[in-house]
Amino acid sequence: MVRVSLEDLYKEVILDHYRTPRNKGRLDPHDVLLERNNPLCGDEIELFLKFEGDDLQGISFDGKGCSISLASTSMMTEKVQGLSLEDARQVTESIKRMMAGEEEGDMNELGDLVSLKGVVKYPVRIKCALLGWNTLLEGLEEGKPAST
Amino acid sequence: MTFDAAVVRKDFPIFETETRGKRLVYLDSANTSQKPRQVLDRITQFYETENANVHRAVYELSEKATAAYEGARAACARFIGAPAPRSVVFTRGTTESINLIRFTWARQNVREGDEILITEMEHHSNLIPWQLFVQETGSILRHLPIDDDGRLRTDLLEEYVTEKTKLVSLSLMSNVLGTINPVRTIADAAHAVGAKVLVDAAQAAPHLRFDVNDLDADFLAYSSHKMCGPTGAGVLWGREELLEEMPPFHGGGEMIREVWADRATWNEIPYKFEAGTPNLAQAVGMGAAVDYLEGLGMEAVREHELELTRYALERLESIGATIYGPRELHDRGGVVSFNVEGVHPHDMSTIVDQEGVCIRAGHHCAQPLMRRLGVPATARASFYIYNTPEDVDVLIEAVEKSKGWFA
């Protein structure tokens, strides 16, 4: 069980990615561009995906929103870039389970992402934290696995 | 009796609780207000000593229930200067009141090619019903713009209110900007072309003394839950002659006069519009809320909120916040939307919550207005009778803290 104070959550994890987002901006060429928003608060995200066979070769995002949604998306791009589509999907499902408050044995695989768990204590912010991930899940559906 | 918020605050049991271990600083009354003991006790008293269905039974208990319910109707009529209680329809709230007009008066009177005029600052509750209506009917929805200070462009009325306009529906006070709109001016323009005027008074009713005659409104809607009453009750007031001619809204018990297997005739107003068992205790509670506010005096309420708003604007400005809406207080209510550079309103709301401060963050059910303001979201503090200058101080300190986190 990870216990993080709100201040620690912001200062140690969120702010780093919020101030210095990774993989921010357009990705060209891309295979998929998804635009999604969080109707609750007006957060907006554009997610660019580039596939290479069964792998997610490239990922970037653009958008505006609160620190939790942008930081979570930034961390997501770092985590899933280069993974197989299936692995990226599994990481996403793990994050969603974590945000649903379900304790799972394999959370260690999530690495730094576990720090996002602090958000669970603030239920209205979970939607912020999951905006990027839910968008990714949709994008992965459009990825075409290489024919075997 | 002079108004003292610290004393008023004692009427509200919720302030005996803490949030996150801190004194509760509730600055979200534009969303929903807290409830005084007087209202809570009245509801309990109704259930404990007067509960029966209304208008149906002939025994004494039902007469008591009916008297309580109709007494609340009379209070709600008096509160807005309505000439007669029979012109007041109880609904679930402002949203249902507006939808009632959509499904009754508008269906009867607005045709393809006709225009409905709303404004750029409307809450979704006075926007979506009309979007749906024009899609169904081929009529046209127009939006009177606002200026950069968040006031309606009344200079454009001639362009927007035309022979095609059948209904002008607008809020008396904006839930985002706090703007108090010149409804009378707009009603005069509407009536000059034969259009009717529907006033959304959900934000105004808790805070301002107004009168449907002075506004020259044709319909007016307001909600109980924003003015110290329970959820689930609201009012649609209409001119009697208009209500008489309107078809019914929901069908069911109570709204009929005589029923055959294949047809029915309708009850008199307002019962024609109150199908089914109404939210009795909620209506009675709304009546008690009216009594409570009248006991404080709506002029005193307004005066108190002006003081708080003046102080909050001054303090927010001093810490460099961007403030939306009019800066002069004469046409502004106690709603302050603001942003602080570098801190997203959602982050701010979460951070100030740690200090016991409840503010709203987001689009405030007014997404088109957010686009007009050019922001995805704002933070919003709204004041009511139980707020004190100390609450503003705690807010400012908490906002400063949130700035610190992102510095």
CSV table of N, CA, C and O in Angstrom, one decimal, chain B residues 255-360:
chain,number,residue,atom,x,y,z
B,255,MET,N,-53.8,15.8,-12.3
B,255,MET,CA,-53.8,16.9,-13.4
B,255,MET,C,-55.1,16.9,-14.2
B,255,MET,O,-55.3,17.7,-15.1
B,256,ILE,N,-56.0,15.9,-13.9
B,256,ILE,CA,-57.2,15.7,-14.7
B,256,ILE,C,-58.4,16.3,-14.0
B,256,ILE,O,-58.4,16.5,-12.8
B,257,ARG,N,-59.5,16.6,-14.8
B,257,ARG,CA,-60.8,16.9,-14.2
B,257,ARG,C,-61.7,15.7,-14.3
B,257,ARG,O,-62.2,15.2,-13.4
B,258,GLU,N,-61.8,15.2,-15.6
B,258,GLU,CA,-62.7,14.1,-15.8
B,258,GLU,C,-62.0,13.2,-16.8
B,258,GLU,O,-61.5,13.7,-17.8
B,259,VAL,N,-62.2,11.9,-16.6
B,259,VAL,CA,-61.4,10.9,-17.4
B,259,VAL,C,-62.4,9.9,-18.0
B,259,VAL,O,-63.2,9.3,-17.2
B,260,TRP,N,-62.3,9.6,-19.3
B,260,TRP,CA,-63.0,8.5,-19.9
B,260,TRP,C,-62.0,7.5,-20.4
B,260,TRP,O,-60.8,7.8,-20.3
B,261,ALA,N,-62.4,6.4,-21.0
B,261,ALA,CA,-61.4,5.4,-21.4
B,261,ALA,C,-60.5,6.0,-22.5
B,261,ALA,O,-59.3,5.6,-22.6
B,262,ASP,N,-61.0,6.9,-23.3
B,262,ASP,CA,-60.2,7.4,-24.5
B,262,ASP,C,-59.8,8.8,-24.4
B,262,ASP,O,-59.2,9.4,-25.4
B,263,ARG,N,-60.2,9.5,-23.4
B,263,ARG,CA,-59.9,11.0,-23.4
B,263,ARG,C,-60.1,11.5,-22.0
B,263,ARG,O,-60.6,10.8,-21.1
B,264,ALA,N,-59.7,12.8,-21.8
B,264,ALA,CA,-59.8,13.4,-20.4
B,264,ALA,C,-59.8,14.9,-20.6
B,264,ALA,O,-59.5,15.5,-21.6
B,265,THR,N,-60.3,15.5,-19.6
B,265,THR,CA,-60.2,17.0,-19.5
B,265,THR,C,-59.3,17.3,-18.3
B,265,THR,O,-59.0,16.5,-17.5
B,266,TRP,N,-58.8,18.6,-18.3
B,266,TRP,CA,-57.7,18.9,-17.4
B,266,TRP,C,-58.2,19.7,-16.2
B,266,TRP,O,-59.1,20.5,-16.3
B,267,ASN,N,-57.5,19.5,-15.1
B,267,ASN,CA,-57.7,20.2,-13.9
B,267,ASN,C,-57.4,21.7,-14.1
B,267,ASN,O,-56.7,22.1,-15.1
B,268,GLU,N,-57.8,22.5,-13.2
B,268,GLU,CA,-57.5,24.0,-13.3
B,268,GLU,C,-56.0,24.2,-13.0
B,268,GLU,O,-55.3,23.3,-12.4
B,269,ILE,N,-55.5,25.3,-13.3
B,269,ILE,CA,-54.1,25.7,-13.0
B,269,ILE,C,-54.0,25.9,-11.5
B,269,ILE,O,-55.0,26.4,-10.9
B,270,PRO,N,-52.9,25.6,-10.9
B,270,PRO,CA,-51.7,25.1,-11.4
B,270,PRO,C,-51.7,23.6,-11.5
B,270,PRO,O,-50.7,23.0,-12.0
B,271,TYR,N,-52.8,22.9,-11.0
B,271,TYR,CA,-52.8,21.5,-10.8
B,271,TYR,C,-52.7,20.7,-12.2
B,271,TYR,O,-52.2,19.6,-12.2
B,272,LYS,N,-53.1,21.4,-13.2
B,272,LYS,CA,-53.0,20.8,-14.6
B,272,LYS,C,-51.5,20.4,-14.9
B,272,LYS,O,-51.3,19.5,-15.7
B,273,PHE,N,-50.6,21.1,-14.2
B,273,PHE,CA,-49.2,20.9,-14.5
B,273,PHE,C,-48.5,20.0,-13.4
B,273,PHE,O,-47.3,19.9,-13.4
B,274,GLU,N,-49.3,19.5,-12.5
B,274,GLU,CA,-48.7,18.8,-11.4
B,274,GLU,C,-49.2,17.3,-11.3
B,274,GLU,O,-49.9,16.9,-10.4
B,275,ALA,N,-48.8,16.6,-12.3
B,275,ALA,CA,-49.3,15.2,-12.4
B,275,ALA,C,-48.6,14.4,-11.3
B,275,ALA,O,-47.4,14.6,-11.0
B,276,GLY,N,-49.3,13.4,-10.8
B,276,GLY,CA,-48.7,12.5,-9.8
B,276,GLY,C,-48.6,13.2,-8.4
B,276,GLY,O,-48.8,14.4,-8.3
B,277,THR,N,-48.1,12.4,-7.5
B,277,THR,CA,-47.9,13.0,-6.1
B,277,THR,C,-46.7,13.9,-6.1
B,277,THR,O,-45.6,13.5,-6.5
B,278,PRO,N,-46.9,15.2,-5.8
B,278,PRO,CA,-45.8,16.1,-5.8
B,278,PRO,C,-44.8,15.8,-4.8
B,278,PRO,O,-45.0,15.0,-3.9
B,279,ASN,N,-43.6,16.4,-4.8
B,279,ASN,CA,-42.6,16.3,-3.8
B,279,ASN,C,-43.1,17.2,-2.6
B,279,ASN,O,-42.7,18.3,-2.4
B,280,LEU,N,-44.0,16.6,-1.8
B,280,LEU,CA,-44.7,17.4,-0.8
B,280,LEU,C,-43.8,18.0,0.3
B,280,LEU,O,-43.8,19.2,0.5
B,281,ALA,N,-43.0,17.2,0.9
B,281,ALA,CA,-42.2,17.7,2.0
B,281,ALA,C,-41.2,18.7,1.4
B,281,ALA,O,-40.8,19.6,2.1
B,282,GLN,N,-40.7,18.4,0.2
B,282,GLN,CA,-39.7,19.4,-0.4
B,282,GLN,C,-40.4,20.7,-0.6
B,282,GLN,O,-39.8,21.8,-0.4
B,283,ALA,N,-41.6,20.7,-1.2
B,283,ALA,CA,-42.3,22.0,-1.4
B,283,ALA,C,-42.5,22.7,-0.1
B,283,ALA,O,-42.3,23.9,0.0
B,284,VAL,N,-42.9,21.9,1.0
B,284,VAL,CA,-43.1,22.6,2.3
B,284,VAL,C,-41.8,23.1,2.8
B,284,VAL,O,-41.7,24.2,3.3
B,285,GLY,N,-40.7,22.4,2.5
B,285,GLY,CA,-39.4,22.9,2.9
B,285,GLY,C,-39.0,24.1,2.2
B,285,GLY,O,-38.4,25.1,2.7
B,286,MET,N,-39.4,24.2,0.9
B,286,MET,CA,-39.1,25.4,0.1
B,286,MET,C,-39.9,26.6,0.7
B,286,MET,O,-39.3,27.7,0.7
B,287,GLY,N,-41.1,26.3,1.1
B,287,GLY,CA,-41.9,27.4,1.7
B,287,GLY,C,-41.2,27.9,3.0
B,287,GLY,O,-41.1,29.1,3.2
B,288,ALA,N,-40.7,27.0,3.7
B,288,ALA,CA,-40.0,27.3,5.0
B,288,ALA,C,-38.7,28.1,4.7
B,288,ALA,O,-38.3,29.0,5.4
B,289,ALA,N,-38.0,27.8,3.5
B,289,ALA,CA,-36.8,28.5,3.1
B,289,ALA,C,-37.2,30.0,2.8
B,289,ALA,O,-36.5,30.9,3.1
B,290,VAL,N,-38.3,30.1,2.1
B,290,VAL,CA,-38.8,31.5,1.8
B,290,VAL,C,-39.0,32.3,3.1
B,290,VAL,O,-38.6,33.4,3.2
B,291,ASP,N,-39.7,31.6,4.0
B,291,ASP,CA,-40.0,32.3,5.3
B,291,ASP,C,-38.7,32.7,6.0
B,291,ASP,O,-38.5,33.8,6.6
B,292,TYR,N,-37.7,31.7,6.0
B,292,TYR,CA,-36.4,32.0,6.6
B,292,TYR,C,-35.7,33.2,6.0
B,292,TYR,O,-35.2,34.1,6.7
B,293,LEU,N,-35.7,33.2,4.6
B,293,LEU,CA,-35.0,34.3,3.9
B,293,LEU,C,-35.7,35.6,4.2
B,293,LEU,O,-35.1,36.7,4.4
B,294,GLU,N,-37.0,35.6,4.1
B,294,GLU,CA,-37.8,36.8,4.4
B,294,GLU,C,-37.6,37.3,5.8
B,294,GLU,O,-37.6,38.5,6.0
B,295,GLY,N,-37.4,36.4,6.7
B,295,GLY,CA,-37.1,36.7,8.1
B,295,GLY,C,-35.8,37.5,8.2
B,295,GLY,O,-35.6,38.4,9.0
B,296,LEU,N,-34.8,37.1,7.4
B,296,LEU,CA,-33.5,37.8,7.4
B,296,LEU,C,-33.6,39.1,6.7
B,296,LEU,O,-32.9,40.1,7.0
B,297,GLY,N,-34.5,39.1,5.6
B,297,GLY,CA,-34.7,40.3,4.8
B,297,GLY,C,-33.8,40.2,3.6
B,297,GLY,O,-32.6,40.2,3.7
B,298,MET,N,-34.4,40.2,2.4
B,298,MET,CA,-33.6,40.0,1.2
B,298,MET,C,-32.7,41.2,0.9
B,298,MET,O,-31.6,41.1,0.3
B,299,GLU,N,-33.1,42.4,1.4
B,299,GLU,CA,-32.2,43.6,1.2
B,299,GLU,C,-30.9,43.4,2.1
B,299,GLU,O,-29.8,43.7,1.6
B,300,ALA,N,-31.1,42.9,3.3
B,300,ALA,CA,-30.0,42.6,4.1
B,300,ALA,C,-29.1,41.6,3.6
B,300,ALA,O,-27.8,41.6,3.6
B,301,VAL,N,-29.7,40.5,3.0
B,301,VAL,CA,-28.9,39.5,2.3
B,301,VAL,C,-28.0,40.0,1.2
B,301,VAL,O,-26.8,39.8,1.2
B,302,ARG,N,-28.7,40.8,0.4
B,302,ARG,CA,-27.9,41.5,-0.7
B,302,ARG,C,-26.8,42.3,-0.2
B,302,ARG,O,-25.7,42.3,-0.7
B,303,GLU,N,-27.1,43.1,0.8
B,303,GLU,CA,-26.1,44.1,1.4
B,303,GLU,C,-24.9,43.3,1.9
B,303,GLU,O,-23.7,43.6,1.6
B,304,HIS,N,-25.2,42.2,2.6
B,304,HIS,CA,-24.1,41.4,3.2
B,304,HIS,C,-23.2,40.8,2.0
B,304,HIS,O,-22.0,40.8,2.1
B,305,GLU,N,-23.9,40.3,1.0
B,305,GLU,CA,-23.1,39.6,-0.1
B,305,GLU,C,-22.3,40.7,-0.9
B,305,GLU,O,-21.2,40.4,-1.4
B,306,LEU,N,-22.9,41.9,-1.0
B,306,LEU,CA,-22.1,42.9,-1.7
B,306,LEU,C,-20.8,43.2,-0.9
B,306,LEU,O,-19.7,43.3,-1.5
B,307,GLU,N,-20.9,43.3,0.4
B,307,GLU,CA,-19.7,43.5,1.2
B,307,GLU,C,-18.7,42.4,1.0
B,307,GLU,O,-17.5,42.6,0.8
B,308,LEU,N,-19.1,41.1,1.1
B,308,LEU,CA,-18.2,40.0,0.9
B,308,LEU,C,-17.6,40.0,-0.5
B,308,LEU,O,-16.4,39.7,-0.7
B,309,THR,N,-18.4,40.3,-1.5
B,309,THR,CA,-18.0,40.2,-2.9
B,309,THR,C,-16.9,41.3,-3.1
B,309,THR,O,-15.9,41.1,-3.7
B,310,ARG,N,-17.2,42.5,-2.5
B,310,ARG,CA,-16.3,43.6,-2.6
B,310,ARG,C,-14.9,43.2,-2.0
B,310,ARG,O,-13.9,43.4,-2.7
B,311,TYR,N,-15.0,42.6,-0.9
B,311,TYR,CA,-13.8,42.2,-0.2
B,311,TYR,C,-13.0,41.1,-1.0
B,311,TYR,O,-11.8,41.1,-1.1
B,312,ALA,N,-13.8,40.1,-1.5
B,312,ALA,CA,-13.2,39.0,-2.2
B,312,ALA,C,-12.5,39.5,-3.5
B,312,ALA,O,-11.4,39.1,-3.8
B,313,LEU,N,-13.2,40.4,-4.2
B,313,LEU,CA,-12.6,40.9,-5.5
B,313,LEU,C,-11.3,41.6,-5.2
B,313,LEU,O,-10.3,41.4,-5.9
B,314,GLU,N,-11.3,42.4,-4.1
B,314,GLU,CA,-10.1,43.2,-3.7
B,314,GLU,C,-9.0,42.2,-3.4
B,314,GLU,O,-7.9,42.4,-3.8
B,315,ARG,N,-9.3,41.2,-2.6
B,315,ARG,CA,-8.2,40.3,-2.1
B,315,ARG,C,-7.7,39.5,-3.3
B,315,ARG,O,-6.5,39.2,-3.4
B,316,LEU,N,-8.6,39.0,-4.2
B,316,LEU,CA,-8.2,38.2,-5.3
B,316,LEU,C,-7.3,39.0,-6.3
B,316,LEU,O,-6.3,38.5,-6.8
B,317,GLU,N,-7.7,40.3,-6.4
B,317,GLU,CA,-6.9,41.1,-7.3
B,317,GLU,C,-5.6,41.3,-6.7
B,317,GLU,O,-4.6,41.4,-7.4
B,318,SER,N,-5.5,41.5,-5.4
B,318,SER,CA,-4.2,41.8,-4.8
B,318,SER,C,-3.2,40.6,-4.9
B,318,SER,O,-2.0,40.8,-4.8
B,319,ILE,N,-3.7,39.4,-5.2
B,319,ILE,CA,-2.8,38.3,-5.4
B,319,ILE,C,-2.7,38.0,-6.9
B,319,ILE,O,-2.2,36.9,-7.3
B,320,GLY,N,-3.2,38.9,-7.7
B,320,GLY,CA,-3.0,38.7,-9.2
B,320,GLY,C,-3.9,37.8,-9.9
B,320,GLY,O,-3.6,37.3,-11.0
B,321,ALA,N,-5.0,37.5,-9.3
B,321,ALA,CA,-6.0,36.5,-10.0
B,321,ALA,C,-6.6,37.3,-11.1
B,321,ALA,O,-6.8,38.5,-11.1
B,322,THR,N,-6.9,36.5,-12.2
B,322,THR,CA,-7.8,37.0,-13.3
B,322,THR,C,-9.2,36.8,-12.9
B,322,THR,O,-9.6,35.7,-12.5
B,323,ILE,N,-10.0,37.9,-12.9
B,323,ILE,CA,-11.4,37.8,-12.5
B,323,ILE,C,-12.3,37.9,-13.7
B,323,ILE,O,-12.1,38.8,-14.6
B,324,TYR,N,-13.3,37.1,-13.8
B,324,TYR,CA,-14.3,37.2,-14.9
B,324,TYR,C,-15.6,37.8,-14.5
B,324,TYR,O,-16.0,37.6,-13.3
B,325,GLY,N,-16.2,38.6,-15.4
B,325,GLY,CA,-17.4,39.2,-15.0
B,325,GLY,C,-17.3,40.7,-14.7
B,325,GLY,O,-16.1,41.2,-14.5
B,326,PRO,N,-18.4,41.4,-14.5
B,326,PRO,CA,-18.3,42.8,-14.2
B,326,PRO,C,-17.5,43.1,-13.0
B,326,PRO,O,-17.5,42.4,-12.0
B,327,ARG,N,-16.9,44.3,-13.0
B,327,ARG,CA,-16.1,44.7,-11.8
B,327,ARG,C,-16.8,45.6,-10.9
B,327,ARG,O,-16.5,45.8,-9.7
B,328,GLU,N,-17.9,46.3,-11.5
B,328,GLU,CA,-18.7,47.1,-10.6
B,328,GLU,C,-19.7,46.2,-9.9
B,328,GLU,O,-20.1,45.3,-10.4
B,329,LEU,N,-20.0,46.6,-8.7
B,329,LEU,CA,-20.9,45.8,-7.9
B,329,LEU,C,-22.4,45.9,-8.1
B,329,LEU,O,-23.1,45.1,-7.7
B,330,HIS,N,-22.8,47.1,-8.7
B,330,HIS,CA,-24.2,47.3,-8.7
B,330,HIS,C,-25.0,46.3,-9.6
B,330,HIS,O,-26.1,46.0,-9.3
B,331,ASP,N,-24.3,45.7,-10.5
B,331,ASP,CA,-25.0,44.7,-11.3
B,331,ASP,C,-24.3,43.3,-11.3
B,331,ASP,O,-24.1,42.6,-12.2
B,332,ARG,N,-23.8,43.0,-10.1
B,332,ARG,CA,-23.1,41.8,-9.9
B,332,ARG,C,-23.5,41.1,-8.6
B,332,ARG,O,-23.6,41.8,-7.6
B,333,GLY,N,-23.7,39.9,-8.6
B,333,GLY,CA,-24.0,39.1,-7.4
B,333,GLY,C,-22.8,38.5,-6.8
B,333,GLY,O,-21.7,38.7,-7.3
B,334,GLY,N,-23.0,37.7,-5.8
B,334,GLY,CA,-21.9,37.1,-5.0
B,334,GLY,C,-21.2,35.9,-5.6
B,334,GLY,O,-21.0,34.9,-4.9
B,335,VAL,N,-21.0,35.9,-6.9
B,335,VAL,CA,-20.4,34.8,-7.6
B,335,VAL,C,-19.1,35.3,-8.2
B,335,VAL,O,-19.1,36.3,-9.0
B,336,VAL,N,-17.9,34.7,-7.9
B,336,VAL,CA,-16.7,35.2,-8.4
B,336,VAL,C,-15.9,34.1,-9.1
B,336,VAL,O,-15.4,33.2,-8.4
B,337,SER,N,-15.9,34.2,-10.4
B,337,SER,CA,-15.1,33.2,-11.2
B,337,SER,C,-13.7,33.8,-11.4
B,337,SER,O,-13.6,35.0,-11.7
B,338,PHE,N,-12.7,33.0,-11.2
B,338,PHE,CA,-11.3,33.5,-11.3
B,338,PHE,C,-10.3,32.4,-11.7
B,338,PHE,O,-10.6,31.2,-11.7
B,339,ASN,N,-9.2,32.9,-12.2
B,339,ASN,CA,-8.1,32.0,-12.5
B,339,ASN,C,-6.8,32.6,-11.9
B,339,ASN,O,-6.7,33.8,-11.9
B,340,VAL,N,-5.9,31.7,-11.6
B,340,VAL,CA,-4.6,32.1,-11.1
B,340,VAL,C,-3.6,31.5,-12.1
B,340,VAL,O,-3.6,30.3,-12.4
B,341,GLU,N,-2.7,32.4,-12.7
B,341,GLU,CA,-1.8,31.9,-13.7
B,341,GLU,C,-1.0,30.7,-13.2
B,341,GLU,O,-0.4,30.8,-12.1
B,342,GLY,N,-0.9,29.7,-14.0
B,342,GLY,CA,0.0,28.6,-13.7
B,342,GLY,C,-0.7,27.5,-12.8
B,342,GLY,O,-0.1,26.4,-12.6
B,343,VAL,N,-1.9,27.8,-12.3
B,343,VAL,CA,-2.6,26.8,-11.5
B,343,VAL,C,-3.9,26.5,-12.2
B,343,VAL,O,-4.8,27.3,-12.2
B,344,HIS,N,-4.1,25.2,-12.6
B,344,HIS,CA,-5.3,24.8,-13.2
B,344,HIS,C,-6.4,24.8,-12.1
B,344,HIS,O,-6.1,24.4,-11.0
B,345,PRO,N,-7.6,25.3,-12.4
B,345,PRO,CA,-8.7,25.4,-11.4
B,345,PRO,C,-8.9,24.0,-10.7
B,345,PRO,O,-9.2,24.0,-9.5
B,346,HIS,N,-8.7,22.9,-11.4
B,346,HIS,CA,-8.9,21.6,-10.8
B,346,HIS,C,-7.9,21.4,-9.7
B,346,HIS,O,-8.2,20.9,-8.6
B,347,ASP,N,-6.6,21.7,-10.0
B,347,ASP,CA,-5.6,21.6,-9.1
B,347,ASP,C,-5.8,22.5,-7.9
B,347,ASP,O,-5.7,22.1,-6.7
B,348,MET,N,-6.3,23.7,-8.2
B,348,MET,CA,-6.5,24.6,-7.1
B,348,MET,C,-7.6,24.1,-6.2
B,348,MET,O,-7.5,24.2,-4.9
B,349,SER,N,-8.7,23.6,-6.8
B,349,SER,CA,-9.8,23.1,-6.0
B,349,SER,C,-9.4,22.0,-5.1
B,349,SER,O,-9.7,22.0,-3.9
B,350,THR,N,-8.6,21.1,-5.6
B,350,THR,CA,-8.1,20.0,-4.7
B,350,THR,C,-7.2,20.5,-3.6
B,350,THR,O,-7.3,20.0,-2.5
B,351,ILE,N,-6.3,21.5,-3.9
B,351,ILE,CA,-5.4,22.0,-2.9
B,351,ILE,C,-6.1,22.8,-1.9
B,351,ILE,O,-5.9,22.6,-0.7
B,352,VAL,N,-7.0,23.6,-2.3
B,352,VAL,CA,-7.7,24.5,-1.2
B,352,VAL,C,-8.6,23.6,-0.4
B,352,VAL,O,-8.9,23.9,0.8
B,353,ASP,N,-9.1,22.5,-1.0
B,353,ASP,CA,-9.9,21.5,-0.2
B,353,ASP,C,-9.1,21.0,1.0
B,353,ASP,O,-9.7,20.8,2.1
B,354,GLN,N,-7.8,20.9,0.9
B,354,GLN,CA,-7.0,20.5,2.1
B,354,GLN,C,-7.1,21.5,3.2
B,354,GLN,O,-6.8,21.1,4.4
B,355,GLU,N,-7.5,22.7,2.9
B,355,GLU,CA,-7.6,23.7,3.9
B,355,GLU,C,-9.1,23.9,4.4
B,355,GLU,O,-9.4,24.9,5.1
B,356,GLY,N,-9.9,23.0,3.9
B,356,GLY,CA,-11.3,23.1,4.3
B,356,GLY,C,-12.2,24.0,3.4
B,356,GLY,O,-13.3,24.3,3.8
B,357,VAL,N,-11.6,24.4,2.3
B,357,VAL,CA,-12.3,25.3,1.4
B,357,VAL,C,-13.0,24.6,0.3
B,357,VAL,O,-12.3,23.9,-0.5
B,358,CYS,N,-14.3,24.8,0.1
B,358,CYS,CA,-15.1,24.2,-1.0
B,358,CYS,C,-15.3,25.2,-2.0
B,358,CYS,O,-16.1,26.2,-1.8
B,359,ILE,N,-14.6,25.1,-3.2
B,359,ILE,CA,-14.9,26.0,-4.3
B,359,ILE,C,-15.2,25.1,-5.5
B,359,ILE,O,-14.8,23.9,-5.5
B,360,ARG,N,-15.9,25.6,-6.5
B,360,ARG,CA,-16.2,24.8,-7.7
B,360,ARG,C,-15.0,25.1,-8.7
B,360,ARG,O,-14.5,26.2,-8.8
